[in-house]
PDB file of C-alpha atoms and ligand atoms in Angstrom:
ATOM      1  CA  MET U   1      10.584  42.102 -18.838  1.00 76.00           C
ATOM      2  CA  ALA U   2      12.088  42.958 -15.461  1.00 94.00           C
ATOM      3  CA  ILE U   3      15.015  44.788 -13.886  1.00 97.00           C
ATOM      4  CA  ARG U   4      17.195  42.126 -12.012  1.00 98.00           C
ATOM      5  CA  THR U   5      19.622  42.934  -9.333  1.00 98.00           C
ATOM      6  CA  ILE U   6      23.147  43.519 -10.270  1.00 98.00           C
ATOM      7  CA  VAL U   7      25.626  41.331  -8.416  1.00 97.00           C
ATOM      8  CA  LYS U   8      28.675  43.573  -6.873  1.00 98.00           C
ATOM      9  CA  ARG U   9      32.274  42.957  -6.739  1.00 96.00           C
ATOM     10  CA  GLY U  10      33.028  40.344  -3.829  1.00 96.00           C
ATOM     11  CA  ASP U  11      30.015  38.049  -4.787  1.00 97.00           C
ATOM     12  CA  PRO U  12      31.749  34.475  -5.705  1.00 98.00           C
ATOM     13  CA  VAL U  13      29.166  34.255  -8.660  1.00 98.00           C
ATOM     14  CA  LEU U  14      31.524  36.827 -10.680  1.00 98.00           C
ATOM     15  CA  SER U  15      34.674  34.624 -10.410  1.00 98.00           C
ATOM     16  CA  LYS U  16      33.062  31.590 -11.784  1.00 98.00           C
ATOM     17  CA  THR U  17      33.182  30.044 -15.146  1.00 98.00           C
ATOM     18  CA  CYS U  18      29.823  30.204 -17.011  1.00 98.00           C
ATOM     19  CA  ARG U  19      28.258  27.063 -18.822  1.00 98.00           C
ATOM     20  CA  GLU U  20      27.556  27.006 -22.483  1.00 98.00           C
ATOM     21  CA  VAL U  21      23.939  27.534 -23.535  1.00 98.00           C
ATOM     22  CA  GLU U  22      22.590  24.340 -24.974  1.00 97.00           C
ATOM     23  CA  LYS U  23      19.165  25.138 -25.818  1.00 97.00           C
ATOM     24  CA  ILE U  24      17.733  28.527 -26.356  1.00 98.00           C
ATOM     25  CA  ASP U  25      14.370  28.409 -24.647  1.00 98.00           C
ATOM     26  CA  GLU U  26      11.762  30.733 -23.264  1.00 98.00           C
ATOM     27  CA  ARG U  27      13.754  31.129 -20.145  1.00 97.00           C
ATOM     28  CA  ILE U  28      16.799  32.328 -22.126  1.00 98.00           C
ATOM     29  CA  LEU U  29      14.824  34.948 -24.129  1.00 98.00           C
ATOM     30  CA  GLN U  30      13.522  36.041 -21.052  1.00 98.00           C
ATOM     31  CA  LEU U  31      16.868  36.503 -19.551  1.00 98.00           C
ATOM     32  CA  LEU U  32      18.041  38.275 -22.655  1.00 98.00           C
ATOM     33  CA  ASP U  33      15.099  40.774 -22.584  1.00 98.00           C
ATOM     34  CA  ASP U  34      15.661  41.246 -18.544  1.00 98.00           C
ATOM     35  CA  MET U  35      19.448  41.878 -18.946  1.00 98.00           C
ATOM     36  CA  LYS U  36      18.745  44.397 -21.598  1.00 98.00           C
ATOM     37  CA  GLU U  37      16.345  46.411 -19.505  1.00 98.00           C
ATOM     38  CA  THR U  38      18.672  46.036 -16.490  1.00 98.00           C
ATOM     39  CA  MET U  39      21.651  47.135 -18.542  1.00 98.00           C
ATOM     40  CA  ALA U  40      19.554  50.297 -19.979  1.00 97.00           C
ATOM     41  CA  ALA U  41      18.109  51.098 -16.643  1.00 97.00           C
ATOM     42  CA  ALA U  42      21.723  51.283 -15.112  1.00 97.00           C
ATOM     43  CA  ASN U  43      22.887  53.231 -18.130  1.00 96.00           C
ATOM     44  CA  GLY U  44      25.530  50.495 -18.855  1.00 97.00           C
ATOM     45  CA  VAL U  45      27.231  49.650 -22.095  1.00 97.00           C
ATOM     46  CA  GLY U  46      27.125  45.736 -21.358  1.00 98.00           C
ATOM     47  CA  LEU U  47      26.086  43.371 -19.102  1.00 98.00           C
ATOM     48  CA  ALA U  48      27.016  39.663 -18.732  1.00 98.00           C
ATOM     49  CA  ALA U  49      24.600  36.872 -17.080  1.00 98.00           C
ATOM     50  CA  PRO U  50      26.929  36.262 -14.018  1.00 98.00           C
ATOM     51  CA  GLN U  51      26.225  39.852 -13.152  1.00 98.00           C
ATOM     52  CA  VAL U  52      22.656  38.898 -12.782  1.00 98.00           C
ATOM     53  CA  GLY U  53      23.591  35.811 -10.645  1.00 98.00           C
ATOM     54  CA  VAL U  54      23.334  33.307 -13.842  1.00 98.00           C
ATOM     55  CA  LEU U  55      26.173  31.259 -14.668  1.00 98.00           C
ATOM     56  CA  LYS U  56      25.503  30.920 -18.400  1.00 98.00           C
ATOM     57  CA  ARG U  57      27.302  32.172 -21.454  1.00 98.00           C
ATOM     58  CA  ILE U  58      25.145  35.150 -22.121  1.00 98.00           C
ATOM     59  CA  ALA U  59      25.923  38.837 -22.535  1.00 98.00           C
ATOM     60  CA  VAL U  60      24.284  42.162 -23.648  1.00 98.00           C
ATOM     61  CA  ILE U  61      26.060  45.253 -25.137  1.00 98.00           C
ATOM     62  CA  ASP U  62      24.832  48.629 -26.267  1.00 98.00           C
ATOM     63  CA  VAL U  63      27.546  51.156 -27.148  1.00 98.00           C
ATOM     64  CA  GLY U  64      24.710  53.505 -28.510  1.00 96.00           C
ATOM     65  CA  ASP U  65      23.856  51.851 -31.760  1.00 95.00           C
ATOM     66  CA  GLY U  66      21.016  49.467 -30.043  1.00 96.00           C
ATOM     67  CA  PRO U  67      21.304  46.239 -28.097  1.00 97.00           C
ATOM     68  CA  ILE U  68      23.437  43.254 -29.062  1.00 98.00           C
ATOM     69  CA  GLU U  69      22.752  39.896 -27.782  1.00 98.00           C
ATOM     70  CA  LEU U  70      25.546  37.371 -27.337  1.00 98.00           C
ATOM     71  CA  ILE U  71      24.944  33.608 -26.753  1.00 98.00           C
ATOM     72  CA  ASN U  72      28.157  31.464 -26.341  1.00 98.00           C
ATOM     73  CA  PRO U  73      30.319  34.200 -27.703  1.00 98.00           C
ATOM     74  CA  LYS U  74      34.086  33.504 -28.532  1.00 98.00           C
ATOM     75  CA  ILE U  75      36.537  36.110 -29.810  1.00 98.00           C
ATOM     76  CA  ILE U  76      38.024  34.587 -32.820  1.00 98.00           C
ATOM     77  CA  ALA U  77      40.146  37.297 -34.096  1.00 98.00           C
ATOM     78  CA  GLN U  78      41.555  40.732 -32.940  1.00 98.00           C
ATOM     79  CA  SER U  79      44.074  43.418 -33.950  1.00 98.00           C
ATOM     80  CA  GLY U  80      45.452  46.419 -32.919  1.00 98.00           C
ATOM     81  CA  ARG U  81      45.730  48.194 -29.534  1.00 98.00           C
ATOM     82  CA  GLN U  82      43.850  50.987 -27.623  1.00 98.00           C
ATOM     83  CA  ASN U  83      44.106  52.245 -24.161  1.00 97.00           C
ATOM     84  CA  GLY U  84      40.990  53.782 -22.573  1.00 95.00           C
ATOM     85  CA  ALA U  85      38.833  54.007 -19.355  1.00 95.00           C
ATOM     86  CA  GLU U  86      36.929  50.934 -18.573  1.00 97.00           C
ATOM     87  CA  GLY U  87      34.239  50.620 -15.793  1.00 97.00           C
ATOM     88  CA  CYS U  88      31.839  47.867 -14.684  1.00 98.00           C
ATOM     89  CA  LEU U  89      28.304  47.849 -13.354  1.00 98.00           C
ATOM     90  CA  SER U  90      29.368  45.273 -10.872  1.00 98.00           C
ATOM     91  CA  VAL U  91      32.161  47.547  -9.503  1.00 97.00           C
ATOM     92  CA  PRO U  92      30.365  51.052  -9.215  1.00 95.00           C
ATOM     93  CA  GLY U  93      32.318  54.176  -8.976  1.00 93.00           C
ATOM     94  CA  VAL U  94      35.781  52.469 -10.041  1.00 95.00           C
ATOM     95  CA  PHE U  95      37.338  53.399 -13.286  1.00 96.00           C
ATOM     96  CA  GLY U  96      40.697  52.514 -15.018  1.00 97.00           C
ATOM     97  CA  GLU U  97      42.601  52.315 -17.912  1.00 97.00           C
ATOM     98  CA  VAL U  98      42.761  48.945 -19.609  1.00 98.00           C
ATOM     99  CA  GLU U  99      44.373  48.023 -22.964  1.00 98.00           C
ATOM    100  CA  ARG U 100      42.172  46.178 -25.301  1.00 98.00           C
ATOM    101  CA  PRO U 101      42.427  45.386 -29.039  1.00 98.00           C
ATOM    102  CA  MET U 102      40.961  47.893 -31.392  1.00 98.00           C
ATOM    103  CA  HIS U 103      39.441  45.323 -33.646  1.00 98.00           C
ATOM    104  CA  VAL U 104      37.658  42.349 -32.356  1.00 98.00           C
ATOM    105  CA  THR U 105      35.530  39.697 -34.368  1.00 98.00           C
ATOM    106  CA  VAL U 106      33.173  37.687 -32.238  1.00 98.00           C
ATOM    107  CA  GLN U 107      31.213  34.486 -33.288  1.00 98.00           C
ATOM    108  CA  THR U 108      28.161  34.102 -31.511  1.00 98.00           C
ATOM    109  CA  GLN U 109      24.701  32.718 -31.426  1.00 98.00           C
ATOM    110  CA  ASN U 110      21.723  34.954 -32.005  1.00 98.00           C
ATOM    111  CA  ARG U 111      18.298  34.441 -30.234  1.00 97.00           C
ATOM    112  CA  ASP U 112      17.301  32.427 -33.283  1.00 97.00           C
ATOM    113  CA  GLY U 113      20.222  30.124 -32.768  1.00 96.00           C
ATOM    114  CA  GLU U 114      22.129  30.992 -35.723  1.00 98.00           C
ATOM    115  CA  THR U 115      25.769  31.428 -35.699  1.00 98.00           C
ATOM    116  CA  VAL U 116      26.948  35.013 -36.585  1.00 98.00           C
ATOM    117  CA  GLN U 117      30.062  36.833 -36.522  1.00 98.00           C
ATOM    118  CA  LEU U 118      30.142  40.235 -35.308  1.00 98.00           C
ATOM    119  CA  VAL U 119      32.860  42.962 -35.891  1.00 98.00           C
ATOM    120  CA  GLY U 120      33.584  45.614 -33.411  1.00 98.00           C
ATOM    121  CA  HIS U 121      35.853  48.514 -33.327  1.00 98.00           C
ATOM    122  CA  GLU U 122      36.947  50.852 -30.718  1.00 98.00           C
ATOM    123  CA  LEU U 123      34.204  50.803 -27.727  1.00 98.00           C
ATOM    124  CA  LEU U 124      32.562  47.838 -29.199  1.00 98.00           C
ATOM    125  CA  ALA U 125      35.824  46.073 -29.131  1.00 98.00           C
ATOM    126  CA  ARG U 126      36.337  47.090 -25.704  1.00 98.00           C
ATOM    127  CA  ALA U 127      32.959  45.932 -24.752  1.00 98.00           C
ATOM    128  CA  PHE U 128      33.308  42.384 -26.322  1.00 98.00           C
ATOM    129  CA  CYS U 129      36.235  41.669 -24.586  1.00 98.00           C
ATOM    130  CA  HIS U 130      35.182  42.863 -20.996  1.00 98.00           C
ATOM    131  CA  GLU U 131      31.813  40.898 -21.352  1.00 98.00           C
ATOM    132  CA  ILE U 132      33.311  37.810 -22.817  1.00 98.00           C
ATOM    133  CA  GLU U 133      35.853  37.797 -19.768  1.00 98.00           C
ATOM    134  CA  HIS U 134      32.889  38.154 -17.295  1.00 98.00           C
ATOM    135  CA  LEU U 135      31.920  34.731 -18.661  1.00 98.00           C
ATOM    136  CA  ASP U 136      35.310  33.335 -17.478  1.00 98.00           C
ATOM    137  CA  GLY U 137      34.954  34.869 -14.044  1.00 98.00           C
ATOM    138  CA  LYS U 138      37.361  37.856 -14.883  1.00 98.00           C
ATOM    139  CA  LEU U 139      36.675  41.200 -13.957  1.00 97.00           C
ATOM    140  CA  PHE U 140      38.542  44.235 -15.529  1.00 97.00           C
ATOM    141  CA  LEU U 141      40.102  45.253 -12.314  1.00 96.00           C
ATOM    142  CA  SER U 142      42.858  42.544 -12.862  1.00 93.00           C
ATOM    143  CA  ARG U 143      43.937  44.406 -16.208  1.00 96.00           C
ATOM    144  CA  VAL U 144      43.727  48.040 -14.828  1.00 97.00           C
ATOM    145  CA  THR U 145      47.232  49.619 -15.357  1.00 95.00           C
ATOM    146  CA  ARG U 146      46.055  52.927 -13.705  1.00 95.00           C
ATOM    147  CA  PHE U 147      43.042  53.593 -11.611  1.00 95.00           C
ATOM    148  CA  LEU U 148      41.228  57.114 -12.747  1.00 93.00           C
ATOM    149  CA  ASP U 149      39.638  59.365 -10.348  1.00 84.00           C
ATOM    150  CA  PRO U 150      36.443  60.370 -12.012  1.00 69.00           C
ATOM    151  CA  GLU U 151      36.488  63.769  -9.899  1.00 69.00           C
ATOM    152  CA  GLU U 152      39.865  64.664 -11.681  1.00 63.00           C
ATOM    153  CA  GLU U 153      38.894  63.738 -15.183  1.00 53.00           C
TER     154      GLU U 153
HETATM  155 NI1  LIG H 201      31.572  44.331 -16.209  1.00 95.63          NI
END
């Protein structure tokens, strides 16, 4: 495993649409492992492949219950609403309130290539939305309704 460099806001790679993963080979598994290590080292809740400069539909998430790997994820159902603070490892030091669904169901492939469905509530639902938007070149900044000053919170 290796820690990769996290791309920061302003890099054009963050605004591109990522390609589907067609074959889960050794390079993809290495990328997943590196992304998990990079996310953990940065104390992040999630990391999408474009944030390490790779335009593939891959993301990792850890809301504290252990890492989740997403390959070609899609949101297939969502309900409810939540408003809360959000940040991004590519936009260090910036936090803002973003409205997200409270419950999200994602269809994704796992590292064995199986298609599975994952259900997330609260923070995990938020992380699913945030990371999957990265794969379509969107940052959370465009959804912020109010920027938060971490010094005041
Ligand atoms: Ni992010």
